[in-house]
XYZ file of C-alpha atoms in Angstrom:
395
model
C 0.588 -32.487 20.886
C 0.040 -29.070 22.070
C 3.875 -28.783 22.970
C 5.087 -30.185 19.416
C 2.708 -27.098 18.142
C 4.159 -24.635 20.125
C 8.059 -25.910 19.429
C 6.939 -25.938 15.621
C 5.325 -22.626 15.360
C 9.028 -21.328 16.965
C 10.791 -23.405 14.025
C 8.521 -21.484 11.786
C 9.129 -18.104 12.890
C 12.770 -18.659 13.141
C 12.772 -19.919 9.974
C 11.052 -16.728 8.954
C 13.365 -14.347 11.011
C 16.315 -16.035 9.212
C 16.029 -14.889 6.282
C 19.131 -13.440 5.016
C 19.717 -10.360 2.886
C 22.274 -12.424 1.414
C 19.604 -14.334 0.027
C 18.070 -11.494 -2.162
C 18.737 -13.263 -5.529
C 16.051 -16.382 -4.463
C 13.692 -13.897 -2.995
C 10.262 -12.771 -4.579
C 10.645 -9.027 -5.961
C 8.282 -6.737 -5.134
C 7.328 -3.567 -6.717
C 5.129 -0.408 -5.738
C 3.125 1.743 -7.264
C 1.089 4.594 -6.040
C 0.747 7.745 -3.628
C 1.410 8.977 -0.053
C 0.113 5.752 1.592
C 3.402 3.532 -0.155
C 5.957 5.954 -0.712
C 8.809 5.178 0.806
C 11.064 8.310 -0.608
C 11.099 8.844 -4.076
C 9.438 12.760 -3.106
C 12.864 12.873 -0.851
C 14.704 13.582 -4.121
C 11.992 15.985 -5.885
C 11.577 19.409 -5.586
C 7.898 19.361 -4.344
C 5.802 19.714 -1.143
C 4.395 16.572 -0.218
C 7.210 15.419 1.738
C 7.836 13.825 4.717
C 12.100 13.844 5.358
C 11.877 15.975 8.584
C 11.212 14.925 12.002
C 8.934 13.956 13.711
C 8.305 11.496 10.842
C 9.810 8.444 11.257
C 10.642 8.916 14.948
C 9.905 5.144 15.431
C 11.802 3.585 13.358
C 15.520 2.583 14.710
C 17.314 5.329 13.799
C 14.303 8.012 14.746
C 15.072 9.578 11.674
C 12.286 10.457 8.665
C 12.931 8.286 5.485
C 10.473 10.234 3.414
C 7.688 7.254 4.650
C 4.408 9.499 5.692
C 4.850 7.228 8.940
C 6.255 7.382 12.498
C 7.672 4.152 11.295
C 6.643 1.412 8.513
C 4.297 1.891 5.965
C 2.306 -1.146 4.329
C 5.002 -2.465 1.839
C 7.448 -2.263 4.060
C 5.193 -5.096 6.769
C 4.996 -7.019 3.549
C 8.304 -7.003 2.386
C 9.872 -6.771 5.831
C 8.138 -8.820 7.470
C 7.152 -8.865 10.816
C 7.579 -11.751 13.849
C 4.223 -10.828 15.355
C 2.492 -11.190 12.003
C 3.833 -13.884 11.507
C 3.206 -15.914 14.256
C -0.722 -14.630 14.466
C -0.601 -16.337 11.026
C 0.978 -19.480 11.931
C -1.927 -19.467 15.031
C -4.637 -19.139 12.397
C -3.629 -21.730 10.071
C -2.745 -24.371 12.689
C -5.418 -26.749 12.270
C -4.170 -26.785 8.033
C -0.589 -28.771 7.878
C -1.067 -27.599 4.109
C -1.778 -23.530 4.888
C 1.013 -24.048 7.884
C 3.052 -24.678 4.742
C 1.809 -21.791 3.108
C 2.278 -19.528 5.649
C 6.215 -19.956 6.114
C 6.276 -19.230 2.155
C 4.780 -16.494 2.588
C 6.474 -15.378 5.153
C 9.707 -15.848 3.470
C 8.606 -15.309 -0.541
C 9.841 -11.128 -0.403
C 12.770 -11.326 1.621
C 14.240 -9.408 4.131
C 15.377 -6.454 2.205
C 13.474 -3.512 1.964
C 13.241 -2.383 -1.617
C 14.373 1.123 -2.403
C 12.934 4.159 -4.164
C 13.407 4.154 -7.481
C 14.863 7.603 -7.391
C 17.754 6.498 -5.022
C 21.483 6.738 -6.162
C 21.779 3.428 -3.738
C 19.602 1.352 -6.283
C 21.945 -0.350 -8.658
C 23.506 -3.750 -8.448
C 22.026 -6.670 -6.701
C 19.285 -4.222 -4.939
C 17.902 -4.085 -8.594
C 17.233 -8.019 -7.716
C 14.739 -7.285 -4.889
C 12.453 -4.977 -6.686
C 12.144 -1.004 -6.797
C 9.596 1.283 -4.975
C 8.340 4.045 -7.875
C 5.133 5.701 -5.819
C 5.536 9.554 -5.008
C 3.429 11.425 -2.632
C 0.194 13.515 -4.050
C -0.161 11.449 -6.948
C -3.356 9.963 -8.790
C -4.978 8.307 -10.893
C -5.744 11.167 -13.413
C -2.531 13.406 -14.078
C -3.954 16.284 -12.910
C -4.278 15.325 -9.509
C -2.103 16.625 -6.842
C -0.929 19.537 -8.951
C -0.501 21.866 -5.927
C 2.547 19.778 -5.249
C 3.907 20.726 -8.635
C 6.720 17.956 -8.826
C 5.726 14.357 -8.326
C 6.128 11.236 -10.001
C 2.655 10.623 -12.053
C 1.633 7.124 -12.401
C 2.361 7.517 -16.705
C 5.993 8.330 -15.083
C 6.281 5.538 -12.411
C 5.235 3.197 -15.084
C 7.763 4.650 -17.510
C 10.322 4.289 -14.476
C 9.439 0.436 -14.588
C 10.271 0.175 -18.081
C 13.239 1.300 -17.453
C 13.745 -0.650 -14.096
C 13.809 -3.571 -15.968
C 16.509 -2.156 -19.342
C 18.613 -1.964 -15.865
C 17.820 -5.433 -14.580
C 18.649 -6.485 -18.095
C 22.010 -5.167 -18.338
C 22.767 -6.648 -14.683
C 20.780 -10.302 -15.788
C 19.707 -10.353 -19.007
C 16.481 -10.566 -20.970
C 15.139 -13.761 -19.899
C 15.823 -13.510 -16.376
C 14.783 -10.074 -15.822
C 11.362 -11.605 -17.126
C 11.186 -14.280 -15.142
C 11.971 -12.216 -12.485
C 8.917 -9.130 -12.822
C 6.594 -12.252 -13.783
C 7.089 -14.063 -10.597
C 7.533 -10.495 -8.019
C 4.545 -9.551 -6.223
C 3.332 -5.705 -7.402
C 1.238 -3.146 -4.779
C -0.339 -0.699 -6.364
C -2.427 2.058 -3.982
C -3.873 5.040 -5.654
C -6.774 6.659 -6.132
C -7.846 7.998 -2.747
C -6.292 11.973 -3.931
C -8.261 12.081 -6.881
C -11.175 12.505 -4.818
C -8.918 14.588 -1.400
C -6.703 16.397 -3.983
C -8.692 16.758 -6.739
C -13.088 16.295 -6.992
C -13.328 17.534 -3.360
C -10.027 19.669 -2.874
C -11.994 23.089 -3.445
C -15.820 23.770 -3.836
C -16.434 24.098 -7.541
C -13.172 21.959 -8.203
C -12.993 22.036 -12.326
C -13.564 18.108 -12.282
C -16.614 18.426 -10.131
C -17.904 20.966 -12.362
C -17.053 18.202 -15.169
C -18.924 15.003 -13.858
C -21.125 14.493 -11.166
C -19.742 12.117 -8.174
C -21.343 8.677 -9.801
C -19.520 9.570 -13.103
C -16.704 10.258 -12.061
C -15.826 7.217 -10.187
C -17.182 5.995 -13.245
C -14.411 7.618 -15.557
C -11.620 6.835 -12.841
C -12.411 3.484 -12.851
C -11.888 3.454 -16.604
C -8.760 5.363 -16.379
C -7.478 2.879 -13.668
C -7.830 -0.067 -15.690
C -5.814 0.933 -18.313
C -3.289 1.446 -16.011
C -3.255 -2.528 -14.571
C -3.613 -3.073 -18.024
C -0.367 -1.466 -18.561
C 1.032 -3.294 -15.520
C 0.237 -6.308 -16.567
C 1.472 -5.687 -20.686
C 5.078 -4.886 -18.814
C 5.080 -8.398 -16.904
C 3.253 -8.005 -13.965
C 1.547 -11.371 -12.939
C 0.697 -11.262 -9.235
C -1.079 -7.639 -8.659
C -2.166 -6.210 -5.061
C -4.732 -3.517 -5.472
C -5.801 -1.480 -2.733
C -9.051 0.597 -2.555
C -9.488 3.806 -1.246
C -10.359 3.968 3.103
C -13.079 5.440 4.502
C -11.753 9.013 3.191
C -14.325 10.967 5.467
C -13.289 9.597 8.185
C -9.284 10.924 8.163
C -8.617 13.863 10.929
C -8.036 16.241 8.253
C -11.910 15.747 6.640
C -13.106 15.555 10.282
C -11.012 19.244 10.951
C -12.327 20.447 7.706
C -16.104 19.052 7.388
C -17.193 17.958 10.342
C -17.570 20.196 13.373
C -19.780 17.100 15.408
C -16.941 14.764 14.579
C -19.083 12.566 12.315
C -17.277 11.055 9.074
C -18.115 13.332 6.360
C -20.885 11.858 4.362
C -19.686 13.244 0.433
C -16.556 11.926 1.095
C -17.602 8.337 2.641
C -20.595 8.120 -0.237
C -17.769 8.565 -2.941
C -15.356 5.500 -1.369
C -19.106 3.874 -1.015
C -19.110 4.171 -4.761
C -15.438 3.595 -6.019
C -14.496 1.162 -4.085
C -17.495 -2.047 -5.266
C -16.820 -0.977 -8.698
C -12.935 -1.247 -8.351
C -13.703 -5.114 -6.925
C -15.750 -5.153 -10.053
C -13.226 -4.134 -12.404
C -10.703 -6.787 -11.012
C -12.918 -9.264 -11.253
C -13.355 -8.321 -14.993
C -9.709 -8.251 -15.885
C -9.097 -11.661 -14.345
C -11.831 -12.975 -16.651
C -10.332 -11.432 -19.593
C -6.704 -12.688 -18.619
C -7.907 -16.172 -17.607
C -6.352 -16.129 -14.300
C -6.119 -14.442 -11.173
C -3.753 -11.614 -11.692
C -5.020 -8.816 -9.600
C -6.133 -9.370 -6.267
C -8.745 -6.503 -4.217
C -7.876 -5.566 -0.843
C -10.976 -3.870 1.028
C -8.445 -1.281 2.986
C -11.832 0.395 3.462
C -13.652 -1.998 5.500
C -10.616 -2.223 7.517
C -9.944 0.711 8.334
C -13.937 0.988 9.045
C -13.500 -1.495 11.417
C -10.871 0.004 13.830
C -12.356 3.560 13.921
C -15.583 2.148 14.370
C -13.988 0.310 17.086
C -10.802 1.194 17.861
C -10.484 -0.391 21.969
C -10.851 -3.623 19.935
C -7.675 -3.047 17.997
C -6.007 -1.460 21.491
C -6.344 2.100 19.946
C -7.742 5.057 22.584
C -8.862 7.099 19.442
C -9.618 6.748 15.853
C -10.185 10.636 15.259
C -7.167 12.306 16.812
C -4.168 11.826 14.812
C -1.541 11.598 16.399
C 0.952 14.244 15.123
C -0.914 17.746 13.771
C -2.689 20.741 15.111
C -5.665 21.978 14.968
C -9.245 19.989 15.456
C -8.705 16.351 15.452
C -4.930 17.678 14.889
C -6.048 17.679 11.343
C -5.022 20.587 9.471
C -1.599 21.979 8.483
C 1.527 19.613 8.211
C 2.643 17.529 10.615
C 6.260 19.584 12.021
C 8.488 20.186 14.975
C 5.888 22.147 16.081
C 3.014 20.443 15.727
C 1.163 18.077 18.894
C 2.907 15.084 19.254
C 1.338 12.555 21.226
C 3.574 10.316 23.879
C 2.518 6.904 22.355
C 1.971 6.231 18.784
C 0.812 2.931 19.213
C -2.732 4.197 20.869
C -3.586 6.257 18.163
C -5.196 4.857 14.453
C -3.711 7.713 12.651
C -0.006 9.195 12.174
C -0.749 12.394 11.030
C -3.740 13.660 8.853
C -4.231 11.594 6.161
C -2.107 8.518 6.756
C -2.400 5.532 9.625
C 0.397 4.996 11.948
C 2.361 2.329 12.216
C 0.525 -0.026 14.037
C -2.512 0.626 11.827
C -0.646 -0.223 8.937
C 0.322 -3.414 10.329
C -2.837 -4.365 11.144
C -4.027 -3.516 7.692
C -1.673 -6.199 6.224
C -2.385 -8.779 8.564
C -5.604 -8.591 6.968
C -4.484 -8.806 3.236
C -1.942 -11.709 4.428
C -4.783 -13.860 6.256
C -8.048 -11.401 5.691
C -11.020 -13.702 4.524
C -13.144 -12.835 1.549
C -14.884 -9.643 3.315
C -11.997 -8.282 2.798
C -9.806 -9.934 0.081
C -11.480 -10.339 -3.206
C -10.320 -13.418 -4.323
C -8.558 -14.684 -2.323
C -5.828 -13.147 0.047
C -2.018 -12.561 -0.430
C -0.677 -15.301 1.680
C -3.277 -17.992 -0.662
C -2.311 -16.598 -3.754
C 1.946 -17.051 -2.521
C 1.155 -20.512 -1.652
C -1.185 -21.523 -4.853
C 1.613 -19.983 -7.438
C 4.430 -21.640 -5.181
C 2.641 -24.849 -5.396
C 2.332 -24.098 -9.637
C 6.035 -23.133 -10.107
C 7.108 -26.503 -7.800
């Protein structure tokens, strides 16, 4: 028995590994909204700061070359389009007692493809890339429009979704009405912001004109408002299967510890406004499945993971959670991470990139979690579950 497992789970990740981009048309689209944390290069083609096209960014990745992904290497879509072997076959190990979840599992493995998506803003993304989806999230962005307007030029979430409406007049032309529908109903959406409009906005100076507006409780209160209409909007232009991500534990980043907290502790405004935003999010979800009748949006509790590995992070085969890994300064926190800037030898020991944003290996732990993460930390249910459950519907 135990050697028909082990020759099956190596069916399974072949399987998975075989995907081919050839393949895009019956692969699951997939489409991304938000900030920093998911941009994959859109800022690349804007005149604005918050950029991330020069080295050492994206010394990781094959080519060792920055993509405009604040990352040494992948960000979080690109584990959940990509894909990755390792995650996987953990899955496959956790779901090996389930013949029916073992099924799941090599859905979801395969349900995105193999081929990345593009920013929206690339001259590369016409044709059959239109077929696997579109990446519209720019760096610095928020919920509210007037975060992140230091950076002057970036791609406001009224603009990214005015980008998908026009995404899909393009899919149109390429595949008509009806199948551009079908297509944007079935894709699976990520949508991360939120997280600047308290970094690059309430708590970006002392006296910041919005915390002179509200105090902390209602303003989470009044993003949380403004954020719904927004997956409201999502889901009035198509989009049926909806990962949300809440904020981390934003006190907690090297640049906040630099900044706030000379003991190294994770500064306490900071973590009591992700304390506050990020229930009431869940609770918001929750609220617009009810109204829709079905489970639409999904809550991922980035927070609580990302808790867990700087709490911890020898567990998760990190030597520090504090010291990012590329930056200068305290906790090489402050300024921009540059050719100048410390760079440490191995990327994989440290929980954060640079100041803000994990590295690599923290992102892919954070989507193991919202593949296979119980409900601690995927509100209802997690990705790979809902794959398999609308699978199972459309079959």
């Amino acid at each position: 028995m135990a050697t028909s497992i082990v020759l099956f789970s190596w069916m399974v990740l072949g399987l998975v590994m075989a995907t081919s981009t050839s393949q895009v048309e019956a692969a699951r689209a997939f489409f991304v909204f938000g900030d920093s944390l998911v941009d994959n290069g859109n800022n690349n083609f804007l005149a604005t700061t918050a950029r991330a096209d020069s080295p050492p960014y994206g010394i990781d990745t094959p080519s060792r070359r920055p993509s405009g992904r604040f990352s040494n290497g992948k960000n979080i879509p690109d584990f959940i389009s990509w894909g990755s072997p390792s995650i996987f076959f953990s899955l496959f190990i956790f779901y090996v007692h389930s013949a029916e979840n073992l099924c799941c599992v090599y859905v979801s493995g395969e349900a995105l493809g193999s081929v990345p998506t593009l920013p929206y803003l690339s001259p590369e993304l016409k044709g059959d890339r239109l077929l696997v989806g579109a990446n519209f999230a720019s760096a610095g962005i928020g919920i509210l429009n007037d975060t992140g307007v230091q950076f002057i030029n970036i791609i406001r979430m009224y603009k990214q979704l005015k980008y998908f409406e026009q995404y899909q007049a393009r899919l149109a032309d390429l595949v008509g009405y009806d199948e551009t529908q079908r297509i944007v109903n079935d894709a699976l959406v990520l949508i991360t912001v939120g997280g600047n409009d308290f970094v690059n906005n309430y708590y970006l100076v002392p006296f910041s004109p919005r915390s002179r507006q509200f105090s902390l409780p209602d303003y989470v209160r009044y993003l949380i408002s403004e954020y719904r209409k927004l997956l409201m909007r999502l889901y009035d232009l198509g989009a049926r299967k909806v990962l949300v991500t809440g904020t981390g534990p934003m006190g907690c980043v090297p640049a906040e510890l630099a900044m706030r907290s000379p003991t190294g502790q994770c500064a306490p405004e900071l973590q009591r406004a992700a304390g506050l935003y990020n229930p009431q999010l869940v609770d918001m979800i929750n609220e617009l499945n009810n109204q829709y009748g079905a489970t639409i949006f999904i809550a991922a509790n980035t927070r609580q993971q990302t808790t867990d590995f700087i709490n911890d992070p020898a567990a998760y085969g990190f030597t520090t959670s504090k010291v990012a890994c590329c930056g200068q300064g305290p906790y090489n926190g402050l300024g921009l991470c540059t050719v100048v800037s410390n760079l440490c030898p191995n990327r994989d020991e440290y929980a954060f990139w640079d100041a803000f944003h994990p590295s690599e290996r923290a992102n892919g732990i954070i989507v193991n979690m919202i593949l296979s993460g119980s409900t601690n930390y995927m509100k209802p249910m997690n990705l790979s579950t809902l794959l398999a459950l609308d699978t199972k519907t459309r079959t």
